[in-house]
């Protein structure tokens, strides 16, 4: 095969293409359920704080599964909306601790049901076994490649 010959493959069977398209579907459904409101990464931050309490920015980024730049932007936007507050860690002034405000806690309580609705709409058309297989397969894939991701456990 010459270098200029195209490699033949089915784009619609490629995992990257499928995941990107699935993410577009998720964003479309999320936007329908949360019109003009909270984004999925913002919800992930609120969820982590609601379940674990105040966290350092690094730990929060890992719990919400966000990269550094996305996490900083999400936290900045949530601070601007007064949904979270951010203070220097008394034990280490280089670190920042993020916590939910009462407005953030109230919004999270209302948003949790909507997030479940998004999940259900995403999985429509799959039976219980298919849903479990899909989620388990994605978890396995992420676990296998966890060394490529910069998350703390």
Tab-separated table of N, CA and C in Angstrom:
chain	number	residue	atom	x	y	z
A	1	UNK	N	0.853	-1.176	0.000
A	1	UNK	CA	0.000	0.000	0.000
A	1	UNK	C	0.899	1.240	0.000
A	2	UNK	N	0.658	2.157	-0.892
A	2	UNK	CA	1.426	3.405	-0.968
A	2	UNK	C	1.000	4.330	0.165
A	3	UNK	N	1.900	5.221	0.539
A	3	UNK	CA	1.603	6.150	1.639
A	3	UNK	C	0.386	7.013	1.351
A	4	UNK	N	0.111	7.269	0.102
A	4	UNK	CA	-1.016	8.138	-0.234
A	4	UNK	C	-2.344	7.391	-0.310
A	5	UNK	N	-2.302	6.062	-0.251
A	5	UNK	CA	-3.543	5.295	-0.283
A	5	UNK	C	-4.282	5.473	1.039
A	6	UNK	N	-5.570	5.744	0.967
A	6	UNK	CA	-6.313	5.922	2.221
A	6	UNK	C	-6.462	4.592	2.965
A	7	UNK	N	-6.479	4.668	4.268
A	7	UNK	CA	-6.743	3.502	5.097
A	7	UNK	C	-8.254	3.340	5.151
A	8	UNK	N	-8.717	2.156	4.857
A	8	UNK	CA	-10.160	1.910	4.859
A	8	UNK	C	-10.622	1.479	6.249
A	9	UNK	N	-11.655	2.115	6.729
A	9	UNK	CA	-12.274	1.756	8.006
A	9	UNK	C	-13.664	2.360	8.044
A	10	UNK	N	-14.468	1.862	8.953
A	10	UNK	CA	-15.828	2.359	9.132
A	10	UNK	C	-15.809	3.442	10.210
A	11	UNK	N	-15.878	4.703	9.806
A	11	UNK	CA	-15.858	5.809	10.751
A	11	UNK	C	-16.936	5.636	11.813
A	12	UNK	N	-18.094	5.149	11.413
A	12	UNK	CA	-19.234	5.043	12.329
A	12	UNK	C	-19.098	3.892	13.319
A	13	UNK	N	-18.038	3.122	13.205
A	13	UNK	CA	-17.731	2.071	14.168
A	13	UNK	C	-16.522	2.423	15.028
A	14	UNK	N	-15.953	3.611	14.831
A	14	UNK	CA	-14.775	4.034	15.589
A	14	UNK	C	-15.217	4.609	16.941
A	15	UNK	N	-14.567	4.149	18.008
A	15	UNK	CA	-14.983	4.538	19.354
A	15	UNK	C	-14.928	6.053	19.570
A	16	UNK	N	-13.892	6.705	19.066
A	16	UNK	CA	-13.786	8.159	19.241
A	16	UNK	C	-14.942	8.893	18.597
A	17	UNK	N	-15.289	8.475	17.385
A	17	UNK	CA	-16.411	9.102	16.675
A	17	UNK	C	-17.716	8.856	17.432
A	18	UNK	N	-17.897	7.630	17.900
A	18	UNK	CA	-19.121	7.300	18.640
A	18	UNK	C	-19.211	8.079	19.952
A	19	UNK	N	-18.089	8.183	20.672
A	19	UNK	CA	-18.107	8.922	21.941
A	19	UNK	C	-18.353	10.413	21.718
A	20	UNK	N	-17.724	10.978	20.691
A	20	UNK	CA	-17.924	12.407	20.410
A	20	UNK	C	-19.379	12.676	20.043
A	21	UNK	N	-19.950	11.816	19.213
A	21	UNK	CA	-21.344	11.987	18.809
A	21	UNK	C	-22.287	11.773	19.997
A	22	UNK	N	-21.948	10.807	20.846
A	22	UNK	CA	-22.744	10.566	22.051
A	22	UNK	C	-22.673	11.771	22.983
A	23	UNK	N	-21.499	12.405	23.079
A	23	UNK	CA	-21.367	13.618	23.891
A	23	UNK	C	-22.232	14.740	23.330
A	24	UNK	N	-22.305	14.853	22.005
A	24	UNK	CA	-23.183	15.857	21.396
A	24	UNK	C	-24.639	15.590	21.776
A	25	UNK	N	-25.032	14.318	21.773
A	25	UNK	CA	-26.383	13.946	22.184
A	25	UNK	C	-26.612	14.333	23.639
A	26	UNK	N	-25.631	14.040	24.502
A	26	UNK	CA	-25.764	14.371	25.921
A	26	UNK	C	-25.928	15.875	26.118
A	27	UNK	N	-25.127	16.664	25.418
A	27	UNK	CA	-25.223	18.121	25.534
A	27	UNK	C	-26.595	18.608	25.073
A	28	UNK	N	-27.101	18.032	23.994
A	28	UNK	CA	-28.426	18.434	23.485
A	28	UNK	C	-29.523	18.111	24.501
A	29	UNK	N	-29.477	16.914	25.082
A	29	UNK	CA	-30.492	16.536	26.076
A	29	UNK	C	-30.321	17.381	27.334
A	30	UNK	N	-29.074	17.561	27.787
A	30	UNK	CA	-28.811	18.368	28.990
A	30	UNK	C	-29.364	19.774	28.798
A	31	UNK	N	-29.107	20.365	27.648
A	31	UNK	CA	-29.570	21.728	27.367
A	31	UNK	C	-31.088	21.817	27.345
A	32	UNK	N	-31.739	20.754	26.918
A	32	UNK	CA	-33.198	20.717	26.904
A	32	UNK	C	-33.766	20.641	28.325
A	33	UNK	N	-33.096	19.868	29.186
A	33	UNK	CA	-33.570	19.670	30.556
A	33	UNK	C	-33.150	20.819	31.472
A	34	UNK	N	-32.010	21.459	31.171
A	34	UNK	CA	-31.488	22.579	31.958
A	34	UNK	C	-31.399	23.822	31.079
A	35	UNK	N	-32.516	24.344	30.581
A	35	UNK	CA	-32.436	25.491	29.661
A	35	UNK	C	-31.827	26.715	30.339
A	36	UNK	N	-30.772	27.257	29.714
A	36	UNK	CA	-30.145	28.475	30.210
A	36	UNK	C	-29.552	28.360	31.592
A	37	UNK	N	-29.283	27.146	32.031
A	37	UNK	CA	-28.831	26.986	33.407
A	37	UNK	C	-27.513	26.273	33.550
A	38	UNK	N	-27.477	25.416	34.504
A	38	UNK	CA	-26.297	24.697	34.919
A	38	UNK	C	-25.756	23.788	33.813
A	39	UNK	N	-24.421	23.753	33.659
A	39	UNK	CA	-23.810	22.824	32.708
A	39	UNK	C	-23.512	21.506	33.417
A	40	UNK	N	-23.265	20.474	32.633
A	40	UNK	CA	-22.940	19.171	33.196
A	40	UNK	C	-21.659	19.218	34.044
A	41	UNK	N	-20.579	19.864	33.597
A	41	UNK	CA	-19.393	19.957	34.467
A	41	UNK	C	-19.661	20.745	35.758
A	42	UNK	N	-20.477	21.784	35.683
A	42	UNK	CA	-20.828	22.535	36.887
A	42	UNK	C	-21.613	21.647	37.851
A	43	UNK	N	-22.533	20.855	37.308
A	43	UNK	CA	-23.294	19.937	38.146
A	43	UNK	C	-22.365	18.930	38.812
A	44	UNK	N	-21.371	18.427	38.085
A	44	UNK	CA	-20.429	17.455	38.650
A	44	UNK	C	-19.683	18.053	39.847
A	45	UNK	N	-19.321	19.325	39.766
A	45	UNK	CA	-18.649	20.008	40.878
A	45	UNK	C	-19.604	20.136	42.065
A	46	UNK	N	-20.831	20.576	41.813
A	46	UNK	CA	-21.813	20.700	42.898
A	46	UNK	C	-22.079	19.339	43.543
A	47	UNK	N	-22.158	18.307	42.716
A	47	UNK	CA	-22.404	16.946	43.225
A	47	UNK	C	-21.280	16.512	44.172
A	48	UNK	N	-20.049	16.697	43.740
A	48	UNK	CA	-18.914	16.303	44.582
A	48	UNK	C	-18.935	17.048	45.913
A	49	UNK	N	-19.185	18.342	45.871
A	49	UNK	CA	-19.213	19.137	47.100
A	49	UNK	C	-20.403	18.772	47.984
A	50	UNK	N	-21.546	18.486	47.376
A	50	UNK	CA	-22.733	18.118	48.156
A	50	UNK	C	-22.526	16.791	48.884
A	51	UNK	N	-21.754	15.886	48.298
A	51	UNK	CA	-21.567	14.560	48.882
A	51	UNK	C	-20.317	14.430	49.742
A	52	UNK	N	-19.329	15.301	49.522
A	52	UNK	CA	-18.074	15.157	50.262
A	52	UNK	C	-17.737	16.358	51.128
A	53	UNK	N	-18.476	17.442	50.990
A	53	UNK	CA	-18.169	18.643	51.761
A	53	UNK	C	-17.047	19.421	51.099
A	54	UNK	N	-16.496	20.406	51.801
A	54	UNK	CA	-15.439	21.236	51.221
A	54	UNK	C	-14.262	20.384	50.747
A	55	UNK	N	-13.723	20.750	49.579
A	55	UNK	CA	-12.598	20.017	48.987
A	55	UNK	C	-11.575	21.002	48.448
A	56	UNK	N	-10.322	20.575	48.447
A	56	UNK	CA	-9.322	21.391	47.775
A	56	UNK	C	-9.661	21.394	46.286
A	57	UNK	N	-9.183	22.406	45.602
A	57	UNK	CA	-9.474	22.516	44.177
A	57	UNK	C	-8.944	21.291	43.419
A	58	UNK	N	-7.780	20.777	43.803
A	58	UNK	CA	-7.194	19.608	43.145
A	58	UNK	C	-8.056	18.368	43.367
A	59	UNK	N	-8.482	18.141	44.604
A	59	UNK	CA	-9.324	16.981	44.898
A	59	UNK	C	-10.671	17.115	44.208
A	60	UNK	N	-11.233	18.310	44.232
A	60	UNK	CA	-12.517	18.554	43.587
A	60	UNK	C	-12.432	18.272	42.083
A	61	UNK	N	-11.362	18.723	41.455
A	61	UNK	CA	-11.156	18.488	40.027
A	61	UNK	C	-11.153	16.993	39.733
A	62	UNK	N	-10.496	16.215	40.586
A	62	UNK	CA	-10.446	14.769	40.388
A	62	UNK	C	-11.811	14.125	40.603
A	63	UNK	N	-12.498	14.542	41.657
A	63	UNK	CA	-13.805	13.947	41.945
A	63	UNK	C	-14.810	14.230	40.831
A	64	UNK	N	-14.743	15.428	40.255
A	64	UNK	CA	-15.663	15.815	39.177
A	64	UNK	C	-15.163	15.335	37.816
A	65	UNK	N	-13.961	14.745	37.773
A	65	UNK	CA	-13.338	14.227	36.545
A	65	UNK	C	-13.198	15.323	35.485
A	66	UNK	N	-12.566	16.433	35.903
A	66	UNK	CA	-12.336	17.565	35.008
A	66	UNK	C	-10.841	17.796	34.852
A	67	UNK	N	-10.425	18.260	33.686
A	67	UNK	CA	-9.022	18.637	33.518
A	67	UNK	C	-8.792	19.968	34.235
A	68	UNK	N	-7.525	20.320	34.415
A	68	UNK	CA	-7.176	21.508	35.214
A	68	UNK	C	-7.828	22.790	34.699
A	69	UNK	N	-7.706	23.046	33.395
A	69	UNK	CA	-8.227	24.320	32.879
A	69	UNK	C	-9.751	24.370	32.944
A	70	UNK	N	-10.404	23.257	32.653
A	70	UNK	CA	-11.870	23.221	32.738
A	70	UNK	C	-12.320	23.425	34.182
A	71	UNK	N	-11.650	22.758	35.112
A	71	UNK	CA	-12.027	22.879	36.524
A	71	UNK	C	-11.894	24.325	37.002
A	72	UNK	N	-10.793	24.968	36.653
A	72	UNK	CA	-10.591	26.358	37.081
A	72	UNK	C	-11.693	27.252	36.533
A	73	UNK	N	-12.055	27.054	35.268
A	73	UNK	CA	-13.108	27.859	34.651
A	73	UNK	C	-14.469	27.579	35.291
A	74	UNK	N	-14.780	26.304	35.520
A	74	UNK	CA	-16.060	25.930	36.127
A	74	UNK	C	-16.171	26.525	37.530
A	75	UNK	N	-15.116	26.391	38.311
A	75	UNK	CA	-15.141	26.930	39.677
A	75	UNK	C	-15.292	28.451	39.644
A	76	UNK	N	-14.566	29.107	38.755
A	76	UNK	CA	-14.671	30.569	38.633
A	76	UNK	C	-16.115	30.973	38.325
A	77	UNK	N	-16.762	30.264	37.417
A	77	UNK	CA	-18.148	30.592	37.054
A	77	UNK	C	-19.114	30.325	38.214
A	78	UNK	N	-18.879	29.238	38.945
A	78	UNK	CA	-19.744	28.934	40.093
A	78	UNK	C	-19.549	29.948	41.218
A	79	UNK	N	-18.324	30.422	41.411
A	79	UNK	CA	-18.066	31.479	42.401
A	79	UNK	C	-18.804	32.750	41.979
A	80	UNK	N	-18.727	33.090	40.694
A	80	UNK	CA	-19.390	34.299	40.191
A	80	UNK	C	-20.902	34.216	40.391
A	81	UNK	N	-21.449	33.013	40.308
A	81	UNK	CA	-22.894	32.823	40.523
A	81	UNK	C	-23.233	32.650	41.998
A	82	UNK	N	-22.221	32.702	42.850
A	82	UNK	CA	-22.362	32.546	44.300
A	82	UNK	C	-22.939	31.182	44.688
A	83	UNK	N	-22.604	30.168	43.897
A	83	UNK	CA	-23.038	28.802	44.198
A	83	UNK	C	-21.985	28.055	45.004
A	84	UNK	N	-20.735	28.493	44.895
A	84	UNK	CA	-19.648	27.967	45.715
A	84	UNK	C	-18.812	29.143	46.195
A	85	UNK	N	-18.065	28.906	47.275
A	85	UNK	CA	-17.094	29.894	47.738
A	85	UNK	C	-15.726	29.225	47.716
A	86	UNK	N	-14.707	30.052	47.687
A	86	UNK	CA	-13.341	29.545	47.580
A	86	UNK	C	-12.452	30.345	48.532
A	87	UNK	N	-11.724	29.646	49.391
A	87	UNK	CA	-10.831	30.306	50.348
A	87	UNK	C	-9.487	29.586	50.348
A	88	UNK	N	-8.465	30.277	50.844
A	88	UNK	CA	-7.159	29.624	50.992
A	88	UNK	C	-7.263	28.545	52.054
A	89	UNK	N	-6.600	27.430	51.815
A	89	UNK	CA	-6.545	26.334	52.776
A	89	UNK	C	-5.730	26.802	53.985
A	90	UNK	N	-6.322	26.773	55.195
A	90	UNK	CA	-5.580	27.232	56.370
A	90	UNK	C	-4.322	26.395	56.632
A	91	UNK	N	-4.314	25.150	56.175
A	91	UNK	CA	-3.160	24.281	56.382
A	91	UNK	C	-2.076	24.446	55.336
A	92	UNK	N	-2.425	25.045	54.182
A	92	UNK	CA	-1.452	25.225	53.097
A	92	UNK	C	-1.946	26.360	52.205
A	93	UNK	N	-1.371	27.531	52.351
A	93	UNK	CA	-1.837	28.733	51.649
A	93	UNK	C	-1.724	28.621	50.128
A	94	UNK	N	-0.988	27.619	49.634
A	94	UNK	CA	-0.888	27.426	48.177
A	94	UNK	C	-2.154	26.775	47.618
A	95	UNK	N	-2.917	26.129	48.478
A	95	UNK	CA	-4.129	25.423	48.033
A	95	UNK	C	-5.366	26.253	48.296
A	96	UNK	N	-6.389	26.001	47.481
A	96	UNK	CA	-7.685	26.660	47.652
A	96	UNK	C	-8.712	25.586	48.022
A	97	UNK	N	-9.587	25.930	48.959
A	97	UNK	CA	-10.670	25.038	49.372
A	97	UNK	C	-11.977	25.607	48.823
A	98	UNK	N	-12.766	24.727	48.200
A	98	UNK	CA	-14.042	25.118	47.602
A	98	UNK	C	-15.155	24.470	48.412
A	99	UNK	N	-16.201	25.266	48.681
A	99	UNK	CA	-17.352	24.709	49.416
A	99	UNK	C	-18.640	25.242	48.817
A	100	UNK	N	-19.707	24.482	49.002
A	100	UNK	CA	-21.029	24.907	48.544
A	100	UNK	C	-21.537	26.050	49.407
A	101	UNK	N	-22.204	26.989	48.777
A	101	UNK	CA	-22.945	28.004	49.524
A	101	UNK	C	-24.355	27.458	49.727
A	102	UNK	N	-25.160	28.154	50.497
A	102	UNK	CA	-26.547	27.699	50.677
A	102	UNK	C	-27.293	27.748	49.342
A	103	UNK	N	-26.990	28.730	48.492
A	103	UNK	CA	-27.625	28.794	47.166
A	103	UNK	C	-27.186	27.613	46.308
A	104	UNK	N	-25.920	27.231	46.413
A	104	UNK	CA	-25.421	26.076	45.661
A	104	UNK	C	-26.061	24.783	46.121
A	105	UNK	N	-26.234	24.657	47.423
A	105	UNK	CA	-26.869	23.448	47.970
A	105	UNK	C	-28.327	23.357	47.500
A	106	UNK	N	-29.030	24.485	47.508
A	106	UNK	CA	-30.435	24.505	47.060
A	106	UNK	C	-30.524	24.171	45.573
A	107	UNK	N	-29.640	24.748	44.773
A	107	UNK	CA	-29.655	24.463	43.337
A	107	UNK	C	-29.330	22.999	43.080
A	108	UNK	N	-28.346	22.460	43.791
A	108	UNK	CA	-27.996	21.043	43.615
A	108	UNK	C	-29.201	20.157	43.937
A	109	UNK	N	-29.900	20.448	45.013
A	109	UNK	CA	-31.056	19.637	45.409
A	109	UNK	C	-32.101	19.610	44.303
A	110	UNK	N	-32.305	20.746	43.654
A	110	UNK	CA	-33.287	20.819	42.562
A	110	UNK	C	-32.734	20.155	41.300
A	111	UNK	N	-31.454	20.303	41.056
A	111	UNK	CA	-30.846	19.819	39.811
A	111	UNK	C	-30.645	18.312	39.782
A	112	UNK	N	-30.515	17.680	40.936
A	112	UNK	CA	-30.236	16.238	40.974
A	112	UNK	C	-31.302	15.436	40.235
A	113	UNK	N	-32.556	15.781	40.421
A	113	UNK	CA	-33.633	15.089	39.710
A	113	UNK	C	-33.554	15.291	38.205
A	114	UNK	N	-33.159	16.488	37.805
A	114	UNK	CA	-33.005	16.763	36.375
A	114	UNK	C	-31.855	15.947	35.783
A	115	UNK	N	-30.779	15.794	36.540
A	115	UNK	CA	-29.644	15.005	36.060
A	115	UNK	C	-30.057	13.548	35.851
A	116	UNK	N	-30.874	13.037	36.743
A	116	UNK	CA	-31.392	11.669	36.582
A	116	UNK	C	-32.245	11.591	35.318
A	117	UNK	N	-33.044	12.617	35.069
A	117	UNK	CA	-33.865	12.655	33.852
A	117	UNK	C	-32.992	12.632	32.595
A	118	UNK	N	-31.901	13.397	32.602
A	118	UNK	CA	-30.970	13.394	31.458
A	118	UNK	C	-30.429	11.990	31.247
A	119	UNK	N	-30.018	11.348	32.325
A	119	UNK	CA	-29.474	9.989	32.235
A	119	UNK	C	-30.500	9.023	31.644
A	120	UNK	N	-31.717	9.119	32.112
A	120	UNK	CA	-32.767	8.238	31.601
A	120	UNK	C	-33.036	8.484	30.120
A	121	UNK	N	-33.063	9.738	29.725
A	121	UNK	CA	-33.290	10.059	28.310
A	121	UNK	C	-32.137	9.579	27.448
A	122	UNK	N	-30.912	9.671	27.962
A	122	UNK	CA	-29.748	9.181	27.210
A	122	UNK	C	-29.849	7.682	26.966
A	123	UNK	N	-30.370	6.964	27.931
A	123	UNK	CA	-30.400	5.499	27.856
A	123	UNK	C	-31.704	4.937	27.296
A	124	UNK	N	-32.619	5.823	26.880
A	124	UNK	CA	-33.869	5.350	26.275
A	124	UNK	C	-33.550	4.420	25.111
A	125	UNK	N	-34.334	3.381	24.979
A	125	UNK	CA	-34.124	2.438	23.883
A	125	UNK	C	-33.233	1.268	24.273
A	126	UNK	N	-32.592	1.348	25.432
A	126	UNK	CA	-31.773	0.237	25.911
A	126	UNK	C	-32.511	-0.458	27.051
A	127	UNK	N	-32.485	-1.788	27.035
A	127	UNK	CA	-33.102	-2.502	28.156
A	127	UNK	C	-32.136	-2.510	29.342
A	128	UNK	N	-32.576	-3.051	30.452
A	128	UNK	CA	-31.792	-3.031	31.688
A	128	UNK	C	-30.418	-3.673	31.505
A	129	UNK	N	-30.374	-4.789	30.811
A	129	UNK	CA	-29.101	-5.481	30.580
A	129	UNK	C	-28.172	-4.637	29.714
A	130	UNK	N	-28.703	-4.041	28.665
A	130	UNK	CA	-27.881	-3.208	27.783
A	130	UNK	C	-27.360	-1.974	28.522
A	131	UNK	N	-28.194	-1.385	29.350
A	131	UNK	CA	-27.770	-0.222	30.133
A	131	UNK	C	-26.587	-0.589	31.029
A	132	UNK	N	-26.714	-1.702	31.735
A	132	UNK	CA	-25.649	-2.150	32.637
A	132	UNK	C	-24.385	-2.474	31.853
A	133	UNK	N	-24.516	-3.148	30.722
A	133	UNK	CA	-23.351	-3.489	29.907
A	133	UNK	C	-22.642	-2.228	29.404
A	134	UNK	N	-23.399	-1.243	28.953
A	134	UNK	CA	-22.812	-0.009	28.456
A	134	UNK	C	-22.033	0.703	29.563
A	135	UNK	N	-22.665	0.882	30.706
A	135	UNK	CA	-22.018	1.575	31.821
A	135	UNK	C	-20.791	0.790	32.295
A	136	UNK	N	-20.928	-0.523	32.437
A	136	UNK	CA	-19.799	-1.340	32.878
A	136	UNK	C	-18.654	-1.296	31.876
A	137	UNK	N	-18.965	-1.326	30.585
A	137	UNK	CA	-17.920	-1.263	29.556
A	137	UNK	C	-17.182	0.067	29.599
A	138	UNK	N	-17.911	1.161	29.744
A	138	UNK	CA	-17.269	2.470	29.816
A	138	UNK	C	-16.405	2.592	31.076
A	139	UNK	N	-16.886	2.083	32.200
A	139	UNK	CA	-16.095	2.097	33.433
A	139	UNK	C	-14.819	1.275	33.263
A	140	UNK	N	-14.931	0.113	32.624
A	140	UNK	CA	-13.753	-0.730	32.393
A	140	UNK	C	-12.743	-0.041	31.489
A	141	UNK	N	-13.225	0.589	30.447
A	141	UNK	CA	-12.347	1.312	29.526
A	141	UNK	C	-11.590	2.419	30.261
A	142	UNK	N	-12.309	3.188	31.073
A	142	UNK	CA	-11.677	4.264	31.835
A	142	UNK	C	-10.693	3.718	32.865
A	143	UNK	N	-11.035	2.619	33.515
A	143	UNK	CA	-10.133	2.020	34.504
A	143	UNK	C	-8.844	1.535	33.832
A	144	UNK	N	-8.982	0.954	32.660
A	144	UNK	CA	-7.809	0.446	31.935
A	144	UNK	C	-6.847	1.578	31.569
A	145	UNK	N	-7.373	2.727	31.236
A	145	UNK	CA	-6.559	3.857	30.792
A	145	UNK	C	-6.359	4.916	31.867
A	146	UNK	N	-6.638	4.590	33.108
A	146	UNK	CA	-6.610	5.591	34.174
A	146	UNK	C	-5.279	6.289	34.327
A	147	UNK	N	-4.179	5.630	33.955
A	147	UNK	CA	-2.857	6.247	34.051
A	147	UNK	C	-2.699	7.439	33.118
A	148	UNK	N	-3.514	7.517	32.080
A	148	UNK	CA	-3.448	8.651	31.143
A	148	UNK	C	-4.175	9.869	31.676
A	149	UNK	N	-5.020	9.649	32.662
A	149	UNK	CA	-5.810	10.747	33.220
A	149	UNK	C	-5.170	11.198	34.529
A	150	UNK	N	-5.217	12.471	34.765
A	150	UNK	CA	-4.546	13.062	35.926
A	150	UNK	C	-5.535	13.255	37.081
A	151	UNK	N	-6.173	12.160	37.506
A	151	UNK	CA	-7.129	12.248	38.607
A	151	UNK	C	-6.569	11.540	39.825
A	152	UNK	N	-6.838	12.107	40.995
A	152	UNK	CA	-6.476	11.454	42.254
A	152	UNK	C	-7.666	10.628	42.685
A	153	UNK	N	-7.412	9.502	43.308
A	153	UNK	CA	-8.524	8.703	43.836
A	153	UNK	C	-8.680	8.928	45.318
